[in-house]
mmCIF file of C-alpha atoms in Angstrom:
data_model
loop_
_atom_site.group_PDB
_atom_site.id
_atom_site.type_symbol
_atom_site.label_atom_id
_atom_site.label_comp_id
_atom_site.label_asym_id
_atom_site.label_seq_id
_atom_site.Cartn_x
_atom_site.Cartn_y
_atom_site.Cartn_z
ATOM 1 C CA MET A 1 7.596 1.148 19.754
ATOM 2 C CA LYS A 2 9.111 3.718 17.476
ATOM 3 C CA ILE A 3 7.156 4.898 14.460
ATOM 4 C CA TYR A 4 8.769 6.690 11.536
ATOM 5 C CA LEU A 5 6.293 8.592 9.371
ATOM 6 C CA ILE A 6 7.198 9.792 5.904
ATOM 7 C CA ARG A 7 5.283 11.813 3.359
ATOM 8 C CA HIS A 8 5.660 10.523 -0.194
ATOM 9 C CA GLY A 9 8.010 12.113 -2.742
ATOM 10 C CA GLU A 10 6.966 14.696 -5.311
ATOM 11 C CA THR A 11 4.488 14.014 -8.133
ATOM 12 C CA ASP A 12 3.613 16.080 -11.203
ATOM 13 C CA TRP A 13 0.296 16.979 -9.586
ATOM 14 C CA ASN A 14 2.163 18.285 -6.538
ATOM 15 C CA LYS A 15 4.124 20.659 -8.781
ATOM 16 C CA LEU A 16 0.921 21.908 -10.405
ATOM 17 C CA ARG A 17 -0.905 22.096 -7.045
ATOM 18 C CA ARG A 18 -3.688 19.879 -8.275
ATOM 19 C CA LEU A 19 -5.834 18.197 -5.644
ATOM 20 C CA GLN A 20 -4.443 14.685 -5.623
ATOM 21 C CA GLY A 21 -6.489 12.935 -2.972
ATOM 22 C CA GLN A 22 -6.980 9.274 -3.821
ATOM 23 C CA ALA A 23 -6.128 9.621 -7.520
ATOM 24 C CA ASP A 24 -3.309 7.120 -8.031
ATOM 25 C CA ILE A 25 -0.642 9.499 -9.333
ATOM 26 C CA PRO A 26 2.932 8.115 -9.409
ATOM 27 C CA LEU A 27 6.089 9.835 -8.242
ATOM 28 C CA ASN A 28 7.896 11.939 -10.808
ATOM 29 C CA GLU A 29 11.640 11.512 -11.271
ATOM 30 C CA PHE A 30 12.428 14.337 -8.855
ATOM 31 C CA GLY A 31 10.185 12.675 -6.267
ATOM 32 C CA ARG A 32 12.103 9.432 -6.700
ATOM 33 C CA GLN A 33 15.352 11.310 -6.261
ATOM 34 C CA LEU A 34 14.126 12.842 -2.989
ATOM 35 C CA ALA A 35 13.352 9.352 -1.708
ATOM 36 C CA ARG A 36 16.756 8.047 -2.827
ATOM 37 C CA GLU A 37 18.474 10.936 -1.018
ATOM 38 C CA THR A 38 16.458 10.163 2.122
ATOM 39 C CA GLU A 39 17.403 6.474 2.141
ATOM 40 C CA PRO A 40 20.930 6.908 3.621
ATOM 41 C CA ALA A 41 19.502 8.725 6.645
ATOM 42 C CA LEU A 42 17.234 5.741 7.367
ATOM 43 C CA ARG A 43 19.676 3.000 6.343
ATOM 44 C CA ASN A 44 20.646 2.079 9.885
ATOM 45 C CA VAL A 45 17.135 2.297 11.319
ATOM 46 C CA PRO A 46 16.154 -1.306 12.155
ATOM 47 C CA PHE A 47 12.647 -1.357 10.704
ATOM 48 C CA ASP A 48 10.667 -4.431 11.714
ATOM 49 C CA ARG A 49 7.538 -3.637 9.755
ATOM 50 C CA ILE A 50 6.588 -1.289 6.909
ATOM 51 C CA TYR A 51 3.061 -0.046 6.292
ATOM 52 C CA THR A 52 2.140 2.078 3.300
ATOM 53 C CA SER A 53 -0.874 3.693 1.755
ATOM 54 C CA PRO A 54 -1.723 1.532 -1.266
ATOM 55 C CA LEU A 55 -1.427 4.553 -3.586
ATOM 56 C CA LYS A 56 1.601 4.296 -5.919
ATOM 57 C CA ARG A 57 3.339 7.451 -4.738
ATOM 58 C CA ALA A 58 3.405 6.293 -1.112
ATOM 59 C CA ARG A 59 4.306 2.679 -1.867
ATOM 60 C CA GLU A 60 7.185 3.616 -4.167
ATOM 61 C CA THR A 61 8.496 6.054 -1.553
ATOM 62 C CA ALA A 62 8.503 3.244 1.017
ATOM 63 C CA GLU A 63 10.317 0.968 -1.438
ATOM 64 C CA LEU A 64 12.983 3.548 -2.231
ATOM 65 C CA VAL A 65 13.729 4.654 1.336
ATOM 66 C CA THR A 66 14.073 1.018 2.471
ATOM 67 C CA ALA A 67 15.928 -0.242 -0.615
ATOM 68 C CA GLY A 68 17.898 -3.444 -0.152
ATOM 69 C CA ARG A 69 15.925 -4.772 2.814
ATOM 70 C CA ASN A 70 14.246 -8.145 2.801
ATOM 71 C CA LEU A 71 11.104 -6.869 4.458
ATOM 72 C CA PRO A 72 7.564 -7.053 3.096
ATOM 73 C CA ILE A 73 5.662 -3.812 2.573
ATOM 74 C CA ILE A 74 2.103 -4.004 3.890
ATOM 75 C CA GLU A 75 -0.538 -1.930 2.106
ATOM 76 C CA GLU A 76 -2.892 -0.306 4.608
ATOM 77 C CA PRO A 77 -5.979 1.436 3.096
ATOM 78 C CA ARG A 78 -6.500 3.546 6.223
ATOM 79 C CA LEU A 79 -3.236 5.391 5.403
ATOM 80 C CA LYS A 80 -4.640 6.665 2.079
ATOM 81 C CA GLU A 81 -4.813 10.376 1.406
ATOM 82 C CA MET A 82 -7.999 12.301 2.117
ATOM 83 C CA GLY A 83 -10.430 11.840 -0.741
ATOM 84 C CA PHE A 84 -11.573 14.911 -2.710
ATOM 85 C CA GLY A 85 -14.135 13.113 -4.843
ATOM 86 C CA GLU A 86 -15.218 15.038 -7.925
ATOM 87 C CA PHE A 87 -12.687 17.820 -7.205
ATOM 88 C CA GLU A 88 -9.621 15.585 -7.613
ATOM 89 C CA GLY A 89 -7.377 16.969 -10.337
ATOM 90 C CA LEU A 90 -8.546 20.566 -9.893
ATOM 91 C CA CYS A 91 -6.038 23.327 -9.128
ATOM 92 C CA CYS A 92 -5.811 24.900 -5.665
ATOM 93 C CA ARG A 93 -3.048 27.393 -6.526
ATOM 94 C CA GLU A 94 -4.392 30.946 -6.416
ATOM 95 C CA GLU A 95 -3.317 31.875 -9.950
ATOM 96 C CA GLY A 96 -4.965 28.798 -11.434
ATOM 97 C CA TRP A 97 -7.743 28.158 -8.921
ATOM 98 C CA ASN A 98 -10.618 26.330 -10.648
ATOM 99 C CA ILE A 99 -12.482 24.755 -7.736
ATOM 100 C CA PRO A 100 -16.148 25.692 -8.284
ATOM 101 C CA ASP A 101 -17.248 25.698 -4.638
ATOM 102 C CA PRO A 102 -16.197 28.911 -2.799
ATOM 103 C CA GLY A 103 -16.692 27.031 0.471
ATOM 104 C CA PHE A 104 -13.772 24.770 -0.395
ATOM 105 C CA ARG A 105 -11.438 27.402 1.063
ATOM 106 C CA ASP A 106 -12.559 26.140 4.456
ATOM 107 C CA PHE A 107 -10.402 23.100 3.724
ATOM 108 C CA PHE A 108 -7.344 25.292 4.262
ATOM 109 C CA ASN A 109 -8.677 27.994 6.568
ATOM 110 C CA ALA A 110 -11.387 26.419 8.746
ATOM 111 C CA PRO A 111 -11.208 22.588 8.746
ATOM 112 C CA GLU A 112 -13.948 22.384 11.364
ATOM 113 C CA LYS A 113 -16.380 23.998 8.872
ATOM 114 C CA TYR A 114 -15.266 22.122 5.748
ATOM 115 C CA ARG A 115 -17.896 20.297 3.712
ATOM 116 C CA PRO A 116 -16.435 17.783 1.251
ATOM 117 C CA PRO A 117 -17.411 17.644 -2.417
ATOM 118 C CA LYS A 118 -19.427 14.754 -3.800
ATOM 119 C CA GLY A 119 -17.470 11.545 -3.294
ATOM 120 C CA GLY A 120 -14.990 13.231 -0.943
ATOM 121 C CA GLU A 121 -14.220 12.733 2.732
ATOM 122 C CA SER A 122 -14.699 15.020 5.695
ATOM 123 C CA PHE A 123 -11.879 15.690 8.142
ATOM 124 C CA GLN A 124 -13.787 13.597 10.695
ATOM 125 C CA GLN A 125 -14.000 10.619 8.352
ATOM 126 C CA VAL A 126 -10.259 10.781 7.695
ATOM 127 C CA SER A 127 -9.530 11.150 11.408
ATOM 128 C CA ASP A 128 -11.739 8.173 12.258
ATOM 129 C CA ARG A 129 -9.955 5.775 9.903
ATOM 130 C CA LEU A 130 -6.515 7.018 10.968
ATOM 131 C CA GLU A 131 -7.408 6.678 14.643
ATOM 132 C CA SER A 132 -8.677 3.151 14.023
ATOM 133 C CA PHE A 133 -5.339 2.198 12.475
ATOM 134 C CA LEU A 134 -3.243 3.861 15.188
ATOM 135 C CA LYS A 135 -5.164 2.159 18.004
ATOM 136 C CA GLU A 136 -4.679 -1.187 16.298
ATOM 137 C CA LEU A 137 -0.977 -0.494 15.750
ATOM 138 C CA TYR A 138 -0.345 0.653 19.327
ATOM 139 C CA ALA A 139 -2.023 -2.514 20.637
ATOM 140 C CA THR A 140 -0.061 -4.953 18.436
ATOM 141 C CA GLU A 141 1.771 -7.027 21.019
ATOM 142 C CA GLU A 142 4.673 -8.179 18.833
ATOM 143 C CA LEU A 143 5.533 -4.583 17.883
ATOM 144 C CA GLN A 144 5.793 -3.098 21.368
ATOM 145 C CA ASP A 145 9.616 -2.960 21.291
ATOM 146 C CA LYS A 146 9.927 -2.708 17.501
ATOM 147 C CA THR A 147 10.407 0.007 14.876
ATOM 148 C CA VAL A 148 7.749 0.677 12.242
ATOM 149 C CA LEU A 149 7.686 2.814 9.079
ATOM 150 C CA LEU A 150 4.468 4.420 7.833
ATOM 151 C CA SER A 151 4.483 5.896 4.309
ATOM 152 C CA THR A 152 1.548 8.214 3.754
ATOM 153 C CA HIS A 153 0.362 11.614 2.450
ATOM 154 C CA GLY A 154 0.237 15.294 3.390
ATOM 155 C CA ALA A 155 -3.283 15.625 4.788
ATOM 156 C CA ALA A 156 -3.287 12.109 6.237
ATOM 157 C CA LEU A 157 0.006 12.740 8.026
ATOM 158 C CA CYS A 158 -1.334 15.982 9.486
ATOM 159 C CA GLY A 159 -4.318 13.959 10.668
ATOM 160 C CA ILE A 160 -2.097 11.452 12.445
ATOM 161 C CA LEU A 161 -0.175 14.234 14.176
ATOM 162 C CA ARG A 162 -3.381 16.002 15.186
ATOM 163 C CA LEU A 163 -4.497 12.814 16.918
ATOM 164 C CA ILE A 164 -1.150 12.419 18.671
ATOM 165 C CA LYS A 165 -1.111 16.074 19.752
ATOM 166 C CA LYS A 166 -4.799 15.875 20.740
ATOM 167 C CA ASN A 167 -5.484 19.121 18.905
ATOM 168 C CA PRO A 168 -9.041 20.223 18.093
ATOM 169 C CA MET A 169 -10.177 19.952 14.470
ATOM 170 C CA GLU A 170 -9.636 23.669 13.848
ATOM 171 C CA ARG A 171 -5.917 23.042 14.436
ATOM 172 C CA TYR A 172 -5.738 20.168 11.945
ATOM 173 C CA TRP A 173 -2.939 21.917 10.030
ATOM 174 C CA ASP A 174 -0.886 22.771 13.124
ATOM 175 C CA GLY A 175 2.753 22.815 11.964
ATOM 176 C CA GLY A 176 1.786 22.868 8.278
ATOM 177 C CA VAL A 177 1.837 20.220 5.586
ATOM 178 C CA HIS A 178 5.171 18.427 5.580
ATOM 179 C CA LYS A 179 7.555 18.681 2.664
ATOM 180 C CA ASN A 180 7.849 15.688 0.365
ATOM 181 C CA CYS A 181 9.876 12.890 2.022
ATOM 182 C CA ALA A 182 9.987 14.713 5.370
ATOM 183 C CA VAL A 183 10.410 12.293 8.273
ATOM 184 C CA THR A 184 8.710 12.386 11.674
ATOM 185 C CA ILE A 185 9.580 10.067 14.561
ATOM 186 C CA VAL A 186 7.084 9.052 17.243
ATOM 187 C CA GLU A 187 7.687 6.943 20.350
ATOM 188 C CA VAL A 188 4.844 4.922 21.839
ATOM 189 C CA LYS A 189 5.029 3.688 25.445
ATOM 190 C CA ASP A 190 2.080 2.093 27.208
ATOM 191 C CA GLY A 191 -0.214 3.316 24.447
ATOM 192 C CA LYS A 192 0.927 6.939 24.791
ATOM 193 C CA ALA A 193 2.554 8.543 21.748
ATOM 194 C CA THR A 194 5.235 11.254 21.961
ATOM 195 C CA ILE A 195 6.706 13.105 18.977
ATOM 196 C CA LEU A 196 10.515 12.980 19.056
ATOM 197 C CA GLN A 197 11.201 14.645 15.693
ATOM 198 C CA GLU A 198 8.866 16.376 13.263
ATOM 199 C CA ALA A 199 9.154 17.053 9.516
ATOM 200 C CA VAL A 200 12.918 16.667 9.055
ATOM 201 C CA THR A 201 14.245 16.442 5.497
ATOM 202 C CA TYR A 202 17.528 14.853 4.438
ATOM 203 C CA TYR A 203 18.069 16.477 1.062
ATOM 204 C CA ASN A 204 19.180 19.928 -0.050
ATOM 205 C CA GLU A 205 16.290 21.149 -2.130
ATOM 206 C CA ALA A 206 13.095 21.475 -0.073
ATOM 207 C CA VAL A 207 9.780 20.988 -1.835
ATOM 208 C CA GLU A 208 6.491 22.058 -0.304
ATOM 209 C CA ASP A 209 3.317 21.359 -2.198
ATOM 210 C CA TRP A 210 0.156 19.294 -2.358
#
């Protein structure tokens, strides 16, 4: 099995560095353009199944990068972004930082110590749901020699890669958050996943944000 992972295109909240989490923010026009520019690079990839986070920005990215294919897109809740609860919409850029909990900086600097805000998720909770999905995917008999696309989010994608790399929680961000529409390729043989390509973009202007 080959798995292509893509982070969604840019949103207005990405540009403003607002915590997006599970708020259902759509792509902006630039984000759509990034996805359209990525599509030619994936045009000849023979996807057999497409899974997406049900959030609009991930689903629309999946639709745009697989345009013209007669293939259903399956919404998978376990691919949602990490939830930030009552802090969603707040700014995490230094010059506009308005997150009231000083301990929130552990989210970036010490994931193993992070305590989520009310209504939010811990790194362990996110990892557990992602691991549940990956185990199910790896074991799907009809996909063993197939190619799958997963459209997801920055923190969720880092969580998937942490599981594949078997990194400890303190190295959750190993390699950094991928740019919008960056593509990673993973090969799975006998239940063992190997990263073949990580965080490659297929457009000229790179965007890195939350």
